[in-house]
């Protein structure tokens, strides 16, 4: 495979090529191979589903994990938003392949039969009815035969990159017989998602149809790590928002939910061995994740093929621990903050204090054993360490890189040893290897946010990398400063109050990113994936959907399908992606995620992506 | 009053001045005069309310206008979002002052007792309980005595700028007696909103309290026209979104809801005399506003002190009429569109065709009599007329300004005559007087979007102006292009796909705008207000709340309170506004509008707006 620089793509494909395309045929992200016909089928709840020959008894109210009694943290603190929590998370997850497949079938059928869209926005004005199949005398999809050719292992449910085969084949015949073949139950989940996207609600309820039979799909991901980074420290997020985001990720075939769970602003993570951390560090009582919540989030992800990766960032971004353990933190709320950290409040873990190791031992001994049954990774952070903060650290009293480098090496070695001892693989932010000459283990996955040059350097040194290139995939960017400016000269100087990473990452921009651009094949193979970032300075339960979707879907297609379309060898085109994304957005909306619109209805109704193409007046 | 340029403000007020401020004392927008104490009072549903001596029998389920049978346009087309429509709009509005005041009391009490917030985000971490008043032995607010000193007239409910006195006085004594005095029922509504913002939910339900007694407020608006522009043509909006937006406007003391109801993309307005317009021009069956809907929207606004102003834009932005009346439109879907219009699809009303006057007579004779009982204004549009489109107009066949100018004058004269004949005052976009040398009547209000120089020119010529300066108040800006770009050179050239009016208008930017900046006092007096714009290419029911709020609140305070704080003669400060806006955002959220967060909780909990101030590392 050849990785093509954005600057070397071939000329524009001519607009008229698109005029004959079927307007409604989105499977998002684009499968490796997809062929469709134009025969119609109906589907209803009488569909018979088998899994390796046995009947699947699915129910649209049994979406897994199962409900059970649990300690709740609901109280008057939580926002009274209108999201509905469909069911309580499990307190005793048991990951049987059969249960996972059954849950996947149930969710697919709920999405097909209940939470589906009448696609009036996707056909010409007032053309919908004339495009819909007759509801009389139609063949029904009567059978879905699921075959899993491999056997799931422990690693299937908490895989390292590459440890689970997510490929699948899907067929839907004009005779109403559908088949899914996959190596793993995760592959079955991916197939069920594609299956669900073939169907639409009929304007005459309760009929549901596809017009695309026969369908053949052969599909597998381009990248192993396809994630979203969620920041629960700067603003707290309800379990509802977390579950809703995991659901939407699964629809996008994304598979890594990275929770940046603590930071200098707040400590919402309950550590039973050290309750003072959340009692003093959370924003408020109840704005915490209990051990039961943590397990429920992990299980919720596993049932959807989404691995939850927790990050306790250190040594930077550690200020909120000072509220209960000032003895391990330096530069807490130091001012002027810009000298000591990236944003207020400052606070870094001390680097050479004898109190730190017992503190981290206790913390990690509590948390990591609760992580390792459900995840292969633990993210140790390491971004934006500010050396000035160590001039205020009584155990160091220096900001000299020559002094600090070896201390950081020692710190990282110890912390990674803790992670490995718990059976987990460490992740770090790129500054650790890039800025402090730190040697890392070969197992470590490095998360880069600084872009192409940084990725080139990291992969040249042999690091496994995931990219969150802020120029493309930081979804909090481009919405303006959240810091207060003084009147007068300061306002004059910083008007119009742009943030550090402006502009806004429109879906077109997110879609134009190729994490493997400009790398040798050897380097490119080290880029195992990427993550969309959503740092939450100005994001909370109220707007997280509109921030993430559909823009993360654009990144999701790059990660699942690749930036390059193998059929053409060119970058994927906005002309192709635009209508499909607009369709997929309607699907996400119908399923309860408040994704923003891709284009106005005039553009989506045209059946012609060039109707709303950019032009110039000349 | 002196109007001060943004570039001439006094130096920064020192941060320490803010440390002693009470964190929870927002009334947004800031009243002209506000004094508060630190005594606590509770309030509950036993509050007795009188209006001019008579008892007000309010109920939190009787919010007005009253429910009644109506023709519905609900069907499977409408998005299944989770908004709740509290009640059906009235089909027979009767605007008695008493009913309007009673509805205002009911909504204020619902907001105080039911849809209120526990202000944990506004106090230090874990400090909330220690700040709350005891619920034992407290004085209750027992009486609210409302006195309207003037008598409402027809103009009170459909005022021209300046025709209604919105001023009010509000007191709340430590003895639990509150008074409101206002000249008009509209002033009473403004006072009730301020009253509602004095209260918070106690963490011990069901108690509700204020800690600010005694309170004295004396308040009146700086500008008469304080609006939001809503675009229902590019994307359709449900009635729920419209009602929710009107509610939020009233909380912000905004008073003009401008519905840009038709455009080239779709014609959602039902005109019973010409049903073909919506039957062929709406995006889909049911995506329309029936006469009953129109009346209900108007009545909904009047009950909240919000005048609904409809705009049927012409001669530009008229394309969708071509779907039913091609004989009156030129350049419909002309390509390349950039030559003939501002965005696809093109389409302008023909300028000299004998079919046009009968068409407009019929249209206006149907619609205007339904507008005039409920509004003083009708907006005739006039923006972005593209002269090239008239080269394709068989009745003109020219793009020569010398030919077109007189024709546009004639067109405007006729259209404005229709408006005046219906008892309405015409509004126009600024291009009509600015670009075509058109003479307008003295009554006409000109809407400017091009900014300070344009406003200077318009007011120098004596026009009454409202400003929607796109550099500050176009809320659709800065989110990237919605047009599709071809791969290759085009993508290279236009990467990162910024839109024409980037950057995003952060609340700080919206707040920094002074519509009267750099004008003489005489010119400034002609600027009667402004409107926030929300053109809907990428906005619909799913994200309208996050687009409008809290950013429109920043504009709302500029318009109600003025950009200049009369107490200091300086521009209002982000240090002062930030915490109050963060608090008001929580209030809007508690009332059911998904306003985005202003800052992370760390910043709002500090009680110190300088905790999240901009600094540099030097």
Tab-separated table of N, CA, C and O in Angstrom, chain A residues 6 12 76 82 118 120 125-126 234-235 265 279-283 333 337-338 345 472 478-479 481-487 492 494-495 504 506 508 537 540 542 571 574 585 597 599-602 605 609 612-614, chain B residues 6 12 76 82 118 125-126 234-235 265 279-283 287 333 337-338 345 472 478-479 481-487 492 494-495 504 506 508 537-538 540 571 574 585 597 599-602 605 609 612-615:
chain	number	residue	atom	x	y	z
A	6	UNK	N	-1.118	14.475	0.978
A	6	UNK	CA	-2.274	15.275	0.560
A	6	UNK	C	-1.946	16.174	-0.619
A	6	UNK	O	-2.822	16.562	-1.369
A	12	UNK	N	-9.180	16.499	-9.696
A	12	UNK	CA	-10.606	16.411	-9.446
A	12	UNK	C	-11.295	15.351	-10.321
A	12	UNK	O	-11.143	15.332	-11.531
A	76	UNK	N	-29.093	15.164	43.402
A	76	UNK	CA	-29.542	16.466	42.905
A	76	UNK	C	-28.459	17.220	42.153
A	76	UNK	O	-28.721	18.202	41.486
A	82	UNK	N	-32.438	15.874	29.278
A	82	UNK	CA	-33.533	15.029	28.815
A	82	UNK	C	-33.069	13.685	28.276
A	82	UNK	O	-33.858	12.933	27.752
A	118	UNK	N	-36.992	7.879	8.442
A	118	UNK	CA	-37.655	7.975	7.138
A	118	UNK	C	-36.772	8.918	6.325
A	118	UNK	O	-36.619	10.080	6.686
A	120	UNK	N	-36.524	11.112	4.086
A	120	UNK	CA	-37.034	12.142	3.183
A	120	UNK	C	-35.976	13.172	2.822
A	120	UNK	O	-36.047	13.797	1.767
A	125	UNK	N	-37.043	16.683	-3.482
A	125	UNK	CA	-38.197	17.294	-2.825
A	125	UNK	C	-39.492	16.596	-3.228
A	125	UNK	O	-39.768	16.454	-4.420
A	126	UNK	N	-40.218	16.134	-2.241
A	126	UNK	CA	-41.498	15.463	-2.483
A	126	UNK	C	-41.366	14.183	-3.299
A	126	UNK	O	-42.334	13.714	-3.875
A	234	UNK	N	-11.993	18.512	33.498
A	234	UNK	CA	-12.270	19.951	33.361
A	234	UNK	C	-13.758	20.212	33.522
A	234	UNK	O	-14.167	21.183	34.136
A	235	UNK	N	-14.569	19.361	32.917
A	235	UNK	CA	-15.984	19.332	33.261
A	235	UNK	C	-16.366	17.874	33.482
A	235	UNK	O	-15.816	16.978	32.835
A	265	UNK	N	-7.813	20.137	37.341
A	265	UNK	CA	-9.056	20.831	37.685
A	265	UNK	C	-9.897	20.058	38.697
A	265	UNK	O	-10.459	20.638	39.617
A	279	UNK	N	-13.051	12.968	47.625
A	279	UNK	CA	-13.833	13.765	48.583
A	279	UNK	C	-13.391	15.227	48.567
A	279	UNK	O	-14.215	16.131	48.692
A	280	UNK	N	-12.106	15.430	48.397
A	280	UNK	CA	-11.618	16.817	48.339
A	280	UNK	C	-11.357	17.300	46.915
A	280	UNK	O	-11.289	18.499	46.672
A	281	UNK	N	-11.193	16.351	46.002
A	281	UNK	CA	-10.770	16.731	44.660
A	281	UNK	C	-11.865	16.780	43.615
A	281	UNK	O	-11.695	17.425	42.578
A	282	UNK	N	-12.987	16.097	43.874
A	282	UNK	CA	-14.080	16.180	42.899
A	282	UNK	C	-14.702	17.568	42.970
A	282	UNK	O	-14.571	18.269	43.977
A	283	UNK	N	-15.371	17.964	41.897
A	283	UNK	CA	-16.010	19.278	41.898
A	283	UNK	C	-17.103	19.366	42.958
A	283	UNK	O	-17.368	20.434	43.489
A	333	UNK	N	-1.637	25.706	41.893
A	333	UNK	CA	-2.225	27.042	41.699
A	333	UNK	C	-1.161	28.141	41.624
A	333	UNK	O	-1.448	29.297	41.953
A	337	UNK	N	0.088	31.611	36.090
A	337	UNK	CA	-0.023	30.205	35.716
A	337	UNK	C	0.714	29.900	34.420
A	337	UNK	O	1.254	28.801	34.254
A	338	UNK	N	0.751	30.853	33.489
A	338	UNK	CA	1.355	30.557	32.184
A	338	UNK	C	2.839	30.211	32.312
A	338	UNK	O	3.423	29.592	31.423
A	345	UNK	N	-5.755	25.388	36.910
A	345	UNK	CA	-4.709	25.676	37.877
A	345	UNK	C	-3.484	24.801	37.622
A	345	UNK	O	-3.609	23.676	37.146
A	472	UNK	N	-6.206	18.734	13.107
A	472	UNK	CA	-7.320	18.073	12.420
A	472	UNK	C	-8.349	17.483	13.383
A	472	UNK	O	-9.536	17.487	13.099
A	478	UNK	N	-11.090	26.096	18.000
A	478	UNK	CA	-11.724	27.015	17.058
A	478	UNK	C	-13.031	27.596	17.541
A	478	UNK	O	-13.792	28.142	16.747
A	479	UNK	N	-13.295	27.510	18.848
A	479	UNK	CA	-14.520	28.073	19.389
A	479	UNK	C	-14.230	29.268	20.285
A	479	UNK	O	-15.109	29.765	20.974
A	481	UNK	N	-11.475	31.706	22.899
A	481	UNK	CA	-10.845	31.606	24.207
A	481	UNK	C	-11.859	31.410	25.326
A	481	UNK	O	-12.921	32.017	25.327
A	482	UNK	N	-11.478	30.596	26.295
A	482	UNK	CA	-12.315	30.463	27.492
A	482	UNK	C	-11.701	31.231	28.671
A	482	UNK	O	-12.276	31.239	29.759
A	483	UNK	N	-10.576	31.862	28.447
A	483	UNK	CA	-9.951	32.673	29.497
A	483	UNK	C	-10.531	34.088	29.483
A	483	UNK	O	-10.908	34.604	28.428
A	484	UNK	N	-10.568	34.716	30.657
A	484	UNK	CA	-11.070	36.084	30.749
A	484	UNK	C	-9.963	37.075	30.422
A	484	UNK	O	-8.847	36.961	30.941
A	485	UNK	N	-10.300	38.057	29.607
A	485	UNK	CA	-9.342	39.091	29.223
A	485	UNK	C	-9.692	40.402	29.914
A	485	UNK	O	-10.860	40.748	30.047
A	486	UNK	N	-8.638	41.106	30.307
A	486	UNK	CA	-8.843	42.420	30.908
A	486	UNK	C	-9.223	43.419	29.825
A	486	UNK	O	-8.793	43.304	28.673
A	487	UNK	N	-10.020	44.397	30.190
A	487	UNK	CA	-10.308	45.497	29.278
A	487	UNK	C	-9.013	46.207	28.892
A	487	UNK	O	-7.985	46.062	29.543
A	492	UNK	N	-7.414	44.633	23.305
A	492	UNK	CA	-6.983	45.092	21.977
A	492	UNK	C	-6.056	44.076	21.328
A	492	UNK	O	-6.150	43.763	20.148
A	494	UNK	N	-5.599	40.823	21.919
A	494	UNK	CA	-6.025	39.438	21.694
A	494	UNK	C	-7.376	39.307	21.002
A	494	UNK	O	-7.815	38.192	20.720
A	495	UNK	N	-8.034	40.411	20.775
A	495	UNK	CA	-9.218	40.414	19.925
A	495	UNK	C	-8.872	39.755	18.600
A	495	UNK	O	-7.818	40.011	18.075
A	504	UNK	N	-11.726	26.024	13.880
A	504	UNK	CA	-12.647	24.917	14.147
A	504	UNK	C	-12.352	23.779	13.178
A	504	UNK	O	-12.095	24.005	11.999
A	506	UNK	N	-13.781	21.553	11.184
A	506	UNK	CA	-14.916	21.119	10.368
A	506	UNK	C	-14.734	19.665	9.946
A	506	UNK	O	-13.618	19.173	9.865
A	508	UNK	N	-14.815	18.429	7.124
A	508	UNK	CA	-13.966	18.343	5.924
A	508	UNK	C	-12.486	18.345	6.300
A	508	UNK	O	-11.669	17.672	5.671
A	537	UNK	N	-12.767	22.093	28.344
A	537	UNK	CA	-12.877	23.427	28.960
A	537	UNK	C	-14.249	24.059	28.701
A	537	UNK	O	-14.781	24.755	29.560
A	540	UNK	N	-19.588	20.135	28.007
A	540	UNK	CA	-20.132	19.277	29.051
A	540	UNK	C	-21.325	18.508	28.497
A	540	UNK	O	-21.502	18.428	27.274
A	542	UNK	N	-24.218	19.153	28.024
A	542	UNK	CA	-25.169	19.884	27.185
A	542	UNK	C	-24.772	19.901	25.720
A	542	UNK	O	-25.635	19.914	24.841
A	571	UNK	N	-6.982	10.129	-2.443
A	571	UNK	CA	-7.695	10.506	-1.235
A	571	UNK	C	-9.191	10.369	-1.462
A	571	UNK	O	-9.693	10.652	-2.558
A	574	UNK	N	-14.678	14.536	-0.850
A	574	UNK	CA	-15.824	15.143	-0.169
A	574	UNK	C	-17.119	14.904	-0.946
A	574	UNK	O	-18.198	14.817	-0.355
A	585	UNK	N	-25.551	10.995	9.559
A	585	UNK	CA	-25.943	11.913	10.628
A	585	UNK	C	-27.426	11.754	10.974
A	585	UNK	O	-27.809	11.770	12.147
A	597	UNK	N	-26.166	19.008	11.841
A	597	UNK	CA	-26.372	18.717	10.423
A	597	UNK	C	-25.093	18.930	9.606
A	597	UNK	O	-24.276	19.789	9.931
A	599	UNK	N	-25.153	19.421	6.107
A	599	UNK	CA	-25.498	20.463	5.137
A	599	UNK	C	-26.989	20.741	5.256
A	599	UNK	O	-27.732	19.974	5.848
A	600	UNK	N	-27.420	21.836	4.632
A	600	UNK	CA	-28.839	22.112	4.606
A	600	UNK	C	-29.533	21.076	3.723
A	600	UNK	O	-28.914	20.437	2.871
A	601	UNK	N	-30.833	20.924	3.952
A	601	UNK	CA	-31.592	19.873	3.270
A	601	UNK	C	-31.520	20.035	1.755
A	601	UNK	O	-31.515	19.042	1.024
A	602	UNK	N	-31.447	21.255	1.277
A	602	UNK	CA	-31.336	21.442	-0.172
A	602	UNK	C	-30.178	20.623	-0.726
A	602	UNK	O	-30.285	20.042	-1.815
A	605	UNK	N	-30.920	16.703	-0.415
A	605	UNK	CA	-32.024	16.182	-1.222
A	605	UNK	C	-31.668	16.039	-2.691
A	605	UNK	O	-32.421	15.435	-3.444
A	609	UNK	N	-24.017	15.422	-5.194
A	609	UNK	CA	-23.133	16.130	-4.263
A	609	UNK	C	-22.514	17.380	-4.864
A	609	UNK	O	-21.935	18.188	-4.142
A	612	UNK	N	-24.113	21.342	-4.190
A	612	UNK	CA	-23.570	22.277	-3.202
A	612	UNK	C	-22.056	22.224	-3.206
A	612	UNK	O	-21.410	22.151	-2.173
A	613	UNK	N	-21.497	22.235	-4.388
A	613	UNK	CA	-20.045	22.263	-4.502
A	613	UNK	C	-19.555	23.707	-4.443
A	613	UNK	O	-20.283	24.649	-4.764
A	614	UNK	N	-18.324	23.827	-4.040
A	614	UNK	CA	-17.678	25.123	-4.076
A	614	UNK	C	-17.486	25.548	-5.524
A	614	UNK	O	-17.094	24.742	-6.373
B	6	UNK	N	-14.255	51.180	21.126
B	6	UNK	CA	-13.569	50.065	21.798
B	6	UNK	C	-12.085	50.332	21.965
B	6	UNK	O	-11.445	49.768	22.829
B	12	UNK	N	-7.110	48.409	32.329
B	12	UNK	CA	-7.565	47.262	33.093
B	12	UNK	C	-7.902	47.619	34.557
B	12	UNK	O	-7.111	48.218	35.241
B	76	UNK	N	-44.911	12.007	10.686
B	76	UNK	CA	-43.680	11.226	10.763
B	76	UNK	C	-42.477	11.984	10.258
B	76	UNK	O	-41.352	11.566	10.453
B	82	UNK	N	-36.057	15.001	21.789
B	82	UNK	CA	-36.576	14.792	23.130
B	82	UNK	C	-37.166	16.055	23.753
B	82	UNK	O	-37.526	16.069	24.899
B	118	UNK	N	-29.517	24.191	41.621
B	118	UNK	CA	-28.729	24.176	42.852
B	118	UNK	C	-27.355	24.705	42.444
B	118	UNK	O	-26.672	24.084	41.633
B	125	UNK	N	-15.328	24.609	45.784
B	125	UNK	CA	-15.455	23.149	45.816
B	125	UNK	C	-15.942	22.698	47.197
B	125	UNK	O	-15.339	23.032	48.217
B	126	UNK	N	-17.029	21.980	47.212
B	126	UNK	CA	-17.588	21.452	48.457
B	126	UNK	C	-18.011	22.539	49.432
B	126	UNK	O	-18.156	22.289	50.620
B	234	UNK	N	-33.347	27.359	4.978
B	234	UNK	CA	-32.219	26.480	4.652
B	234	UNK	C	-32.357	25.154	5.383
B	234	UNK	O	-32.077	24.092	4.842
B	235	UNK	N	-32.745	25.210	6.637
B	235	UNK	CA	-33.222	24.020	7.340
B	235	UNK	C	-34.529	24.380	8.022
B	235	UNK	O	-34.710	25.525	8.468
B	265	UNK	N	-33.888	28.106	-0.841
B	265	UNK	CA	-33.789	26.675	-0.558
B	265	UNK	C	-35.148	26.022	-0.358
B	265	UNK	O	-35.377	24.915	-0.844
B	279	UNK	N	-46.667	23.539	-1.276
B	279	UNK	CA	-46.802	22.149	-1.741
B	279	UNK	C	-45.617	21.745	-2.608
B	279	UNK	O	-45.142	20.626	-2.548
B	280	UNK	N	-45.128	22.678	-3.409
B	280	UNK	CA	-43.971	22.381	-4.255
B	280	UNK	C	-42.668	22.921	-3.686
B	280	UNK	O	-41.594	22.454	-4.056
B	281	UNK	N	-42.768	23.896	-2.796
B	281	UNK	CA	-41.559	24.564	-2.345
B	281	UNK	C	-41.048	24.143	-0.984
B	281	UNK	O	-39.875	24.364	-0.675
B	282	UNK	N	-41.909	23.528	-0.156
B	282	UNK	CA	-41.406	23.063	1.143
B	282	UNK	C	-40.507	21.860	0.910
B	282	UNK	O	-40.592	21.182	-0.111
B	283	UNK	N	-39.626	21.612	1.865
B	283	UNK	CA	-38.730	20.457	1.730
B	283	UNK	C	-39.515	19.147	1.704
B	283	UNK	O	-39.091	18.168	1.094
B	287	UNK	N	-43.461	19.882	6.530
B	287	UNK	CA	-42.384	20.770	6.955
B	287	UNK	C	-42.777	22.198	6.615
B	287	UNK	O	-42.076	22.904	5.871
B	333	UNK	N	-31.553	28.073	-10.051
B	333	UNK	CA	-30.518	27.043	-10.109
B	333	UNK	C	-29.459	27.314	-11.186
B	333	UNK	O	-28.825	26.388	-11.682
B	337	UNK	N	-23.133	28.809	-9.780
B	337	UNK	CA	-23.981	29.603	-8.894
B	337	UNK	C	-23.268	30.855	-8.383
B	337	UNK	O	-23.912	31.884	-8.160
B	338	UNK	N	-21.962	30.765	-8.176
B	338	UNK	CA	-21.272	31.915	-7.580
B	338	UNK	C	-21.361	33.151	-8.457
B	338	UNK	O	-21.166	34.282	-7.990
B	345	UNK	N	-29.291	27.171	-4.037
B	345	UNK	CA	-29.513	27.446	-5.453
B	345	UNK	C	-29.829	28.913	-5.683
B	345	UNK	O	-30.396	29.575	-4.835
B	472	UNK	N	-19.362	40.044	14.574
B	472	UNK	CA	-19.601	39.815	15.997
B	472	UNK	C	-20.826	38.945	16.265
B	472	UNK	O	-20.820	38.157	17.192
B	478	UNK	N	-17.627	30.620	11.419
B	478	UNK	CA	-16.444	30.073	12.058
B	478	UNK	C	-16.510	28.592	12.329
B	478	UNK	O	-15.714	28.063	13.108
B	479	UNK	N	-17.454	27.904	11.684
B	479	UNK	CA	-17.567	26.466	11.879
B	479	UNK	C	-17.186	25.717	10.599
B	479	UNK	O	-17.397	24.514	10.498
B	481	UNK	N	-16.545	25.449	6.153
B	481	UNK	CA	-17.345	25.441	4.928
B	481	UNK	C	-18.375	24.316	4.931
B	481	UNK	O	-18.093	23.208	5.359
B	482	UNK	N	-19.540	24.611	4.365
B	482	UNK	CA	-20.540	23.560	4.181
B	482	UNK	C	-20.604	23.144	2.704
B	482	UNK	O	-21.376	22.256	2.353
B	483	UNK	N	-19.803	23.770	1.861
B	483	UNK	CA	-19.765	23.399	0.444
B	483	UNK	C	-18.789	22.244	0.237
B	483	UNK	O	-17.797	22.121	0.953
B	484	UNK	N	-19.055	21.422	-0.754
B	484	UNK	CA	-18.163	20.312	-1.072
B	484	UNK	C	-17.026	20.782	-1.973
B	484	UNK	O	-17.262	21.463	-2.978
B	485	UNK	N	-15.812	20.374	-1.631
B	485	UNK	CA	-14.641	20.736	-2.415
B	485	UNK	C	-14.137	19.522	-3.185
B	485	UNK	O	-14.134	18.392	-2.669
B	486	UNK	N	-13.682	19.790	-4.398
B	486	UNK	CA	-13.090	18.728	-5.205
B	486	UNK	C	-11.707	18.389	-4.673
B	486	UNK	O	-11.000	19.255	-4.146
B	487	UNK	N	-11.326	17.142	-4.818
B	487	UNK	CA	-9.961	16.745	-4.495
B	487	UNK	C	-8.973	17.535	-5.354
B	487	UNK	O	-9.329	18.099	-6.380
B	492	UNK	N	-6.376	21.840	-2.034
B	492	UNK	CA	-5.122	22.487	-1.626
B	492	UNK	C	-5.329	23.966	-1.380
B	492	UNK	O	-4.832	24.536	-0.412
B	494	UNK	N	-8.095	25.718	-0.725
B	494	UNK	CA	-9.073	26.190	0.262
B	494	UNK	C	-8.953	25.516	1.621
B	494	UNK	O	-9.670	25.861	2.555
B	495	UNK	N	-8.058	24.528	1.733
B	495	UNK	CA	-7.708	23.986	3.034
B	495	UNK	C	-7.306	25.131	3.954
B	495	UNK	O	-6.598	26.007	3.503
B	504	UNK	N	-15.190	31.879	14.561
B	504	UNK	CA	-16.338	31.625	15.423
B	504	UNK	C	-16.539	32.821	16.356
B	504	UNK	O	-15.565	33.372	16.873
B	506	UNK	N	-17.189	33.690	19.478
B	506	UNK	CA	-17.188	33.392	20.898
B	506	UNK	C	-17.983	34.453	21.666
B	506	UNK	O	-18.123	35.572	21.208
B	508	UNK	N	-17.151	36.177	24.055
B	508	UNK	CA	-16.322	37.351	24.338
B	508	UNK	C	-16.322	38.319	23.158
B	508	UNK	O	-16.304	39.545	23.331
B	537	UNK	N	-27.497	27.091	7.347
B	537	UNK	CA	-26.891	26.080	6.477
B	537	UNK	C	-26.473	24.828	7.248
B	537	UNK	O	-26.571	23.713	6.745
B	538	UNK	N	-25.960	25.008	8.447
B	538	UNK	CA	-25.492	23.861	9.245
B	538	UNK	C	-26.112	23.867	10.640
B	538	UNK	O	-25.501	23.427	11.605
B	540	UNK	N	-29.855	23.067	12.707
B	540	UNK	CA	-31.255	22.668	12.726
B	540	UNK	C	-31.668	22.370	14.162
B	540	UNK	O	-30.993	22.790	15.107
B	571	UNK	N	-16.137	50.246	28.808
B	571	UNK	CA	-16.744	49.025	28.308
B	571	UNK	C	-16.955	48.055	29.463
B	571	UNK	O	-16.134	47.985	30.385
B	574	UNK	N	-15.038	41.529	30.814
B	574	UNK	CA	-15.191	40.078	30.831
B	574	UNK	C	-15.079	39.542	32.265
B	574	UNK	O	-15.691	38.527	32.590
B	585	UNK	N	-26.061	30.813	32.347
B	585	UNK	CA	-26.092	29.604	31.517
B	585	UNK	C	-26.673	28.428	32.300
B	585	UNK	O	-27.467	27.653	31.769
B	597	UNK	N	-21.525	25.346	27.939
B	597	UNK	CA	-20.877	25.916	29.118
B	597	UNK	C	-19.999	27.117	28.761
B	597	UNK	O	-19.408	27.174	27.687
B	599	UNK	N	-17.400	28.261	30.868
B	599	UNK	CA	-16.048	27.875	31.281
B	599	UNK	C	-16.143	26.557	32.026
B	599	UNK	O	-17.214	26.134	32.433
B	600	UNK	N	-14.995	25.935	32.258
B	600	UNK	CA	-15.000	24.728	33.066
B	600	UNK	C	-15.349	25.093	34.502
B	600	UNK	O	-15.203	26.238	34.926
B	601	UNK	N	-15.805	24.088	35.247
B	601	UNK	CA	-16.303	24.336	36.600
B	601	UNK	C	-15.209	24.939	37.483
B	601	UNK	O	-15.490	25.735	38.369
B	602	UNK	N	-13.955	24.570	37.255
B	602	UNK	CA	-12.874	25.162	38.041
B	602	UNK	C	-12.960	26.685	38.016
B	602	UNK	O	-12.737	27.344	39.037
B	605	UNK	N	-16.256	27.970	39.904
B	605	UNK	CA	-16.321	27.720	41.352
B	605	UNK	C	-15.452	28.680	42.153
B	605	UNK	O	-15.550	28.727	43.372
B	609	UNK	N	-13.073	35.807	39.207
B	609	UNK	CA	-12.998	35.734	37.748
B	609	UNK	C	-11.571	35.816	37.225
B	609	UNK	O	-11.333	35.545	36.053
B	612	UNK	N	-9.258	32.342	36.134
B	612	UNK	CA	-9.101	31.874	34.763
B	612	UNK	C	-8.898	33.047	33.825
B	612	UNK	O	-9.504	33.137	32.762
B	613	UNK	N	-8.035	33.930	34.260
B	613	UNK	CA	-7.723	35.078	33.400
B	613	UNK	C	-6.601	34.693	32.438
B	613	UNK	O	-5.805	33.779	32.707
B	614	UNK	N	-6.558	35.414	31.340
B	614	UNK	CA	-5.448	35.259	30.419
B	614	UNK	C	-4.179	35.783	31.078
B	614	UNK	O	-4.178	36.824	31.716
B	615	UNK	N	-3.073	35.038	30.948
B	615	UNK	CA	-1.774	35.559	31.382
B	615	UNK	C	-0.729	35.137	30.361
B	615	UNK	O	-0.979	34.272	29.509
